[in-house]
Structure formats: structure tokens, C-alpha cells
Tab-separated table of C-alpha atoms in Angstrom:
chain	number	residue	atom	x	y	z
A	265	MET	CA	24.875	35.285	-11.118
A	266	ARG	CA	21.373	36.081	-9.909
A	267	ILE	CA	19.872	33.999	-12.726
A	268	PHE	CA	21.987	31.011	-11.695
A	269	LEU	CA	20.970	31.405	-8.047
A	270	SER	CA	17.329	31.686	-9.109
A	271	ILE	CA	17.580	28.397	-11.008
A	272	VAL	CA	19.065	26.724	-7.940
A	273	ALA	CA	16.186	28.043	-5.802
A	274	VAL	CA	13.606	26.737	-8.272
A	275	LEU	CA	15.319	23.331	-8.232
A	276	PHE	CA	15.033	23.350	-4.430
A	277	ILE	CA	11.293	24.001	-4.718
A	278	LEU	CA	10.765	21.302	-7.365
A	279	GLY	CA	12.825	18.779	-5.403
A	280	GLY	CA	10.899	19.564	-2.244
A	281	GLY	CA	7.598	19.019	-4.037
A	282	ALA	CA	8.813	15.738	-5.505
A	283	CYS	CA	9.701	14.606	-1.979
A	284	ALA	CA	6.715	15.970	-0.063
A	285	VAL	CA	3.827	15.015	-2.371
A	286	PRO	CA	4.461	11.223	-2.583
A	287	SER	CA	5.184	11.186	1.155
A	288	LEU	CA	1.859	12.909	1.844
A	289	VAL	CA	0.029	10.404	-0.372
A	290	THR	CA	1.685	7.560	1.522
A	291	TYR	CA	0.827	9.044	4.926
A	292	ARG	CA	-2.825	9.581	3.987
A	293	ALA	CA	-3.078	5.980	2.732
A	294	LEU	CA	-2.168	4.572	6.170
A	295	ASP	CA	-4.821	3.807	8.772
A	296	GLY	CA	-4.403	4.314	12.520
A	297	GLU	CA	-2.369	1.108	12.882
A	298	GLY	CA	-0.070	1.824	9.957
A	299	TYR	CA	-1.818	-0.442	7.444
A	300	ILE	CA	-2.681	0.360	3.860
A	301	SER	CA	-6.186	-1.090	3.634
A	302	GLY	CA	-8.908	-1.894	1.170
A	303	SER	CA	-12.392	-3.267	1.750
A	304	GLY	CA	-15.357	-4.455	-0.268
A	305	ALA	CA	-17.684	-7.347	-1.072
A	306	MET	CA	-16.579	-10.690	-2.507
A	307	SER	CA	-18.904	-13.366	-3.806
A	308	THR	CA	-18.324	-16.671	-5.571
A	309	SER	CA	-20.342	-19.779	-6.384
A	310	THR	CA	-17.314	-21.905	-5.493
A	311	ALA	CA	-16.387	-23.022	-1.971
A	312	ALA	CA	-13.424	-20.690	-1.280
A	313	PHE	CA	-11.391	-17.692	-2.315
A	314	VAL	CA	-7.656	-18.366	-2.636
A	315	THR	CA	-4.939	-15.793	-3.266
A	316	GLY	CA	-1.175	-15.652	-3.021
A	317	THR	CA	0.122	-13.535	-0.124
A	318	ALA	CA	2.595	-11.809	-2.476
A	319	GLU	CA	-0.452	-10.253	-4.152
A	320	PHE	CA	-0.976	-8.047	-1.100
A	321	GLU	CA	2.605	-6.768	-1.149
A	322	GLU	CA	2.295	-5.862	-4.828
A	323	VAL	CA	-0.927	-3.948	-4.165
A	324	SER	CA	0.651	-1.898	-1.406
A	325	GLN	CA	3.776	-1.060	-3.369
A	326	ASP	CA	1.677	0.140	-6.296
A	327	GLU	CA	-0.506	2.178	-3.959
A	328	VAL	CA	2.287	4.182	-2.331
A	329	GLU	CA	4.874	3.871	-5.095
A	330	GLU	CA	7.378	2.647	-2.525
A	331	SER	CA	9.298	-0.551	-1.981
A	332	SER	CA	9.528	-2.121	1.424
A	333	PRO	CA	12.016	-0.210	3.573
A	334	GLY	CA	13.098	-3.445	5.223
A	335	GLY	CA	11.988	-5.517	8.170
A	336	SER	CA	8.892	-7.668	8.445
A	337	VAL	CA	5.788	-7.082	6.350
A	338	ARG	CA	2.476	-7.881	8.042
A	339	ILE	CA	-0.770	-8.858	6.342
A	340	ARG	CA	-4.206	-8.421	7.910
A	341	ILE	CA	-7.322	-10.131	6.549
A	342	ALA	CA	-10.832	-9.814	7.962
A	343	ALA	CA	-14.056	-11.319	6.600
A	344	GLU	CA	-17.694	-11.570	7.624
A	345	ARG	CA	-20.429	-13.554	5.915
A	346	THR	CA	-23.382	-11.482	4.765
A	347	ASP	CA	-25.794	-14.107	6.110
A	348	GLY	CA	-24.130	-14.167	9.539
A	349	GLY	CA	-22.895	-17.741	9.169
A	350	GLU	CA	-19.489	-19.114	10.150
A	351	VAL	CA	-16.538	-18.090	8.002
A	352	LEU	CA	-12.930	-19.284	7.957
A	353	VAL	CA	-10.015	-16.929	7.253
A	354	ALA	CA	-6.542	-18.446	7.069
A	355	VAL	CA	-3.023	-18.348	5.663
A	356	GLY	CA	-1.186	-21.562	4.891
A	357	SER	CA	1.604	-22.913	2.755
A	358	ALA	CA	0.859	-23.305	-0.938
A	359	GLU	CA	1.123	-27.094	-0.582
A	360	ALA	CA	-1.315	-27.238	2.345
A	361	VAL	CA	-3.886	-25.031	0.665
A	362	GLN	CA	-3.608	-26.945	-2.600
A	363	ALA	CA	-4.199	-30.198	-0.731
A	364	LEU	CA	-7.347	-28.664	0.777
A	365	VAL	CA	-8.907	-27.323	-2.409
A	366	ILE	CA	-7.784	-29.994	-4.907
A	367	ARG	CA	-10.901	-32.140	-4.367
A	368	GLY	CA	-13.344	-29.268	-4.184
A	369	SER	CA	-13.860	-25.915	-5.846
A	370	HIS	CA	-12.314	-22.499	-5.350
A	371	GLU	CA	-11.791	-19.139	-7.002
A	372	ILE	CA	-8.246	-17.926	-7.582
A	373	VAL	CA	-7.968	-14.200	-6.873
A	374	ASN	CA	-5.692	-12.165	-9.139
A	375	GLY	CA	-5.293	-8.476	-9.881
A	376	LEU	CA	-6.277	-7.401	-6.375
A	377	GLU	CA	-6.695	-3.640	-5.983
A	378	PHE	CA	-7.357	-1.685	-2.800
A	379	GLU	CA	-8.543	1.728	-4.038
A	380	PRO	CA	-11.047	1.309	-5.523
A	381	PHE	CA	-11.502	-2.234	-4.252
A	382	ASP	CA	-11.521	-4.707	-7.128
A	383	PHE	CA	-10.159	-8.108	-8.137
A	384	ASP	CA	-10.134	-10.649	-10.939
A	385	GLY	CA	-11.166	-14.211	-10.194
A	386	VAL	CA	-10.817	-17.545	-11.988
A	387	ALA	CA	-13.205	-20.275	-10.816
A	388	VAL	CA	-11.871	-23.838	-10.597
A	389	GLY	CA	-13.813	-27.053	-9.887
A	390	GLY	CA	-17.381	-25.893	-10.427
A	391	THR	CA	-19.338	-25.780	-7.179
A	392	ARG	CA	-17.994	-28.832	-5.374
A	393	PRO	CA	-17.806	-28.450	-1.559
A	394	LEU	CA	-14.581	-28.617	0.405
A	395	ALA	CA	-13.758	-30.935	3.280
A	396	ALA	CA	-13.364	-29.336	6.701
A	397	PRO	CA	-9.701	-28.314	7.195
A	398	GLU	CA	-7.654	-30.465	9.546
A	399	ALA	CA	-6.280	-28.955	12.738
A	400	GLY	CA	-2.831	-27.460	12.205
A	401	LEU	CA	-3.239	-27.214	8.452
A	402	PHE	CA	-2.760	-23.444	8.401
A	403	ALA	CA	-0.030	-21.204	9.796
A	404	VAL	CA	-2.712	-18.899	11.183
A	405	SER	CA	-6.506	-19.071	11.011
A	406	SER	CA	-9.727	-17.830	12.576
A	407	SER	CA	-13.228	-19.233	12.146
A	408	GLY	CA	-16.680	-18.657	13.549
A	409	PRO	CA	-19.734	-16.430	13.122
A	410	GLY	CA	-19.425	-12.708	12.629
A	411	ARG	CA	-16.230	-10.905	11.714
A	412	GLN	CA	-13.115	-13.078	11.727
A	413	GLU	CA	-9.678	-11.499	11.464
A	414	ILE	CA	-6.088	-12.701	11.225
A	415	THR	CA	-2.713	-10.963	11.089
A	416	TRP	CA	0.340	-12.723	9.745
A	417	THR	CA	4.003	-11.764	9.391
A	418	VAL	CA	5.194	-12.559	5.888
A	419	ALA	CA	7.711	-15.405	5.827
A	420	SER	CA	9.875	-16.863	3.075
A	421	GLY	CA	8.300	-19.456	0.824
A	422	GLU	CA	5.011	-19.730	-1.055
A	423	TRP	CA	1.894	-18.950	0.965
A	424	ARG	CA	-1.810	-18.684	0.205
A	425	ALA	CA	-4.636	-16.840	1.925
A	426	VAL	CA	-8.035	-18.580	2.110
A	427	ILE	CA	-11.540	-17.272	2.792
A	428	MET	CA	-14.297	-19.896	2.863
A	429	ASN	CA	-17.463	-20.959	4.614
A	430	ALA	CA	-16.403	-22.784	7.755
A	431	ASP	CA	-18.412	-25.874	6.743
A	432	GLY	CA	-16.821	-25.977	3.293
A	433	GLN	CA	-20.079	-25.468	1.414
A	434	PRO	CA	-20.026	-23.572	-1.893
A	435	GLY	CA	-21.441	-20.091	-2.249
A	436	VAL	CA	-19.111	-17.707	-0.385
A	437	ASP	CA	-20.558	-14.213	0.069
A	438	VAL	CA	-18.497	-12.036	2.398
A	439	ASP	CA	-17.540	-8.491	3.260
A	440	VAL	CA	-13.768	-8.344	3.467
A	441	ARG	CA	-11.026	-5.974	4.544
A	442	PHE	CA	-7.421	-6.457	3.547
A	443	GLY	CA	-4.426	-4.577	4.898
A	444	VAL	CA	-0.652	-4.584	4.555
A	445	ARG	CA	1.837	-2.885	6.854
A	446	PHE	CA	5.432	-2.149	5.908
A	447	PRO	CA	7.714	-1.426	8.872
A	448	TYR	CA	8.808	2.177	9.348
A	449	LEU	CA	6.609	3.354	6.461
A	450	ARG	CA	4.809	5.982	8.552
A	451	GLY	CA	8.129	7.338	9.816
A	452	PHE	CA	9.558	7.472	6.298
A	453	ALA	CA	6.440	9.302	5.094
A	454	ILE	CA	6.677	11.894	7.874
A	455	ALA	CA	10.394	12.386	7.260
A	456	GLY	CA	9.761	12.807	3.533
A	457	MET	CA	7.115	15.468	4.169
A	458	VAL	CA	9.387	17.383	6.556
A	459	ILE	CA	12.350	17.295	4.168
A	460	GLY	CA	10.141	18.334	1.267
A	461	VAL	CA	8.655	21.284	3.157
A	462	VAL	CA	12.113	22.435	4.280
A	463	LEU	CA	13.388	22.362	0.693
A	464	ILE	CA	10.354	24.272	-0.574
A	465	LEU	CA	10.687	26.936	2.129
A	466	ALA	CA	14.401	27.272	1.463
A	467	GLY	CA	13.757	27.786	-2.240
A	468	VAL	CA	10.990	30.328	-1.649
A	469	LEU	CA	13.050	32.312	0.886
A	470	TRP	CA	16.016	32.246	-1.458
A	471	LEU	CA	13.920	33.722	-4.277
A	472	ALA	CA	12.431	36.286	-1.913
A	473	PHE	CA	15.939	37.374	-0.893
A	474	LEU	CA	17.183	37.598	-4.470
A	475	TYR	CA	14.210	39.667	-5.628
A	476	ARG	CA	13.438	41.632	-2.494
A	477	PRO	CA	12.286	45.211	-3.112
A	478	GLY	CA	15.033	47.827	-2.998
A	479	ARG	CA	17.854	45.342	-3.547
A	480	ARG	CA	20.656	46.982	-5.513
A	481	ARG	CA	21.152	45.266	-8.828
A	482	GLU	CA	24.659	44.174	-9.672
A	483	PRO	CA	26.205	46.167	-12.526
A	484	ASP	CA	26.348	44.419	-15.850
A	485	PRO	CA	30.011	44.043	-16.841
A	486	GLY	CA	29.027	44.237	-20.483
A	487	ALA	CA	27.178	47.517	-20.174
A	488	ALA	CA	28.791	50.632	-21.660
A	489	MET	CA	30.356	53.047	-19.178
A	490	PRO	CA	28.768	56.525	-19.171
A	491	PRO	CA	30.930	59.267	-20.694
A	492	GLU	CA	32.857	61.463	-18.247
């Protein structure tokens, strides 16, 4: 019986570790506002960077090994030109962004990674400039000198994020920071750590009770009885 109870205690400890460790990794990956973030430098000879917004969700899910727990996912994008010039950061429908870049050049961003920051890019259209975007083209946008930042709640449909020089000229050289926030993720991470720790402690205390010093061992039914 004690062997069976010992196995159960070990399973408690292993289950607690399997719950606590991923939750701790998730919690440590979140910044103060609950975003999983990545930052680095991006440079292209074309006139814009273009990426699908679903790319950010995939990055975050790979990072924390979790799927979205439900609710609205938010994306945050910030960019600043290294030369201090005006930069445009925006999110728009796939059709609107395609209409913008079709007559110019751009680099399609694939394989985006947050830690370490990295991406794969495919240049399209050489180095042709882009026309200035029309007002109302994007769902959300920010442009000007210095650091420009947008936050956007993911909606159904196909959407694209754009980073470009505000004047549409080729040669985009920016420092960027991307972030994705899943609702309730911090709370789920904390709950997972608490549950994991409780299971580990329960397993350890169980083993300590079973093997405490001075505990009388149960007689083995198969052992021979001493002669009278």
C-alpha cells in the first residue's frame, strides 16, 4: 500500500511541475501591461514593411505555448526612424493596404519571432516610392517624427500592419517594438503557478508523512510467522 501511495505522491509532484513551470514562463514573458513583446531593428530598401496581423497571434502562442483563453486580442506596434524623420504605423484591411502598395514597393514580413527578435522578408517592387495614404484608409494609424505607437483590437477579416516613411520614400530604417495581449492571460498564469505549487507541496508532504522517521512499518502479509 505504501508503494502505491508513494506513486500517487510522485504523480502529484510531476503534475504540479507540469502546471507551474509553463505558467511561470508565461508570467515572466508578460510586460507591465500584460503584453508579450519583442523589439529590434528593421531595415529595407523598399518603401514599407507589410505583415499580416495573424502573424502576431502566432508568435505569441508559440512563445507561451498557450492558445487564446477567449475575449479580444490586442496588438501594439511602435516604430521610430533611426534618422529622426517621420514614420507611419498603421493597421488596415488587406484590400486597403494592397491598394496602397500595389504601385510602389514593399517588403512582406514572414516568420516573425519575438525572442530573439527576428523575421524573414520578401521584397516586392524594387525601390519604387509609395503615394501618401489617403485619410481614412486605415482602421488605426499614427504618423510623425519620433516614436509612433498604435494599439488595435483584433477583428474578424484579413488585416495588414504597415510601417513606412510618412512621405512614402523608399529606404525604411526603424527601431520597432511589437506586442500582443491575450485577455486574462496574466490571471491564468498566476492561477497555474498557484495550483502547481499546491500540488507539489501536497506531494512532498505526502511523501514526508509516508516515510517519516519512527513510523511503524505495516507487517508484510507474506512474511513467515515466527515460531511460538
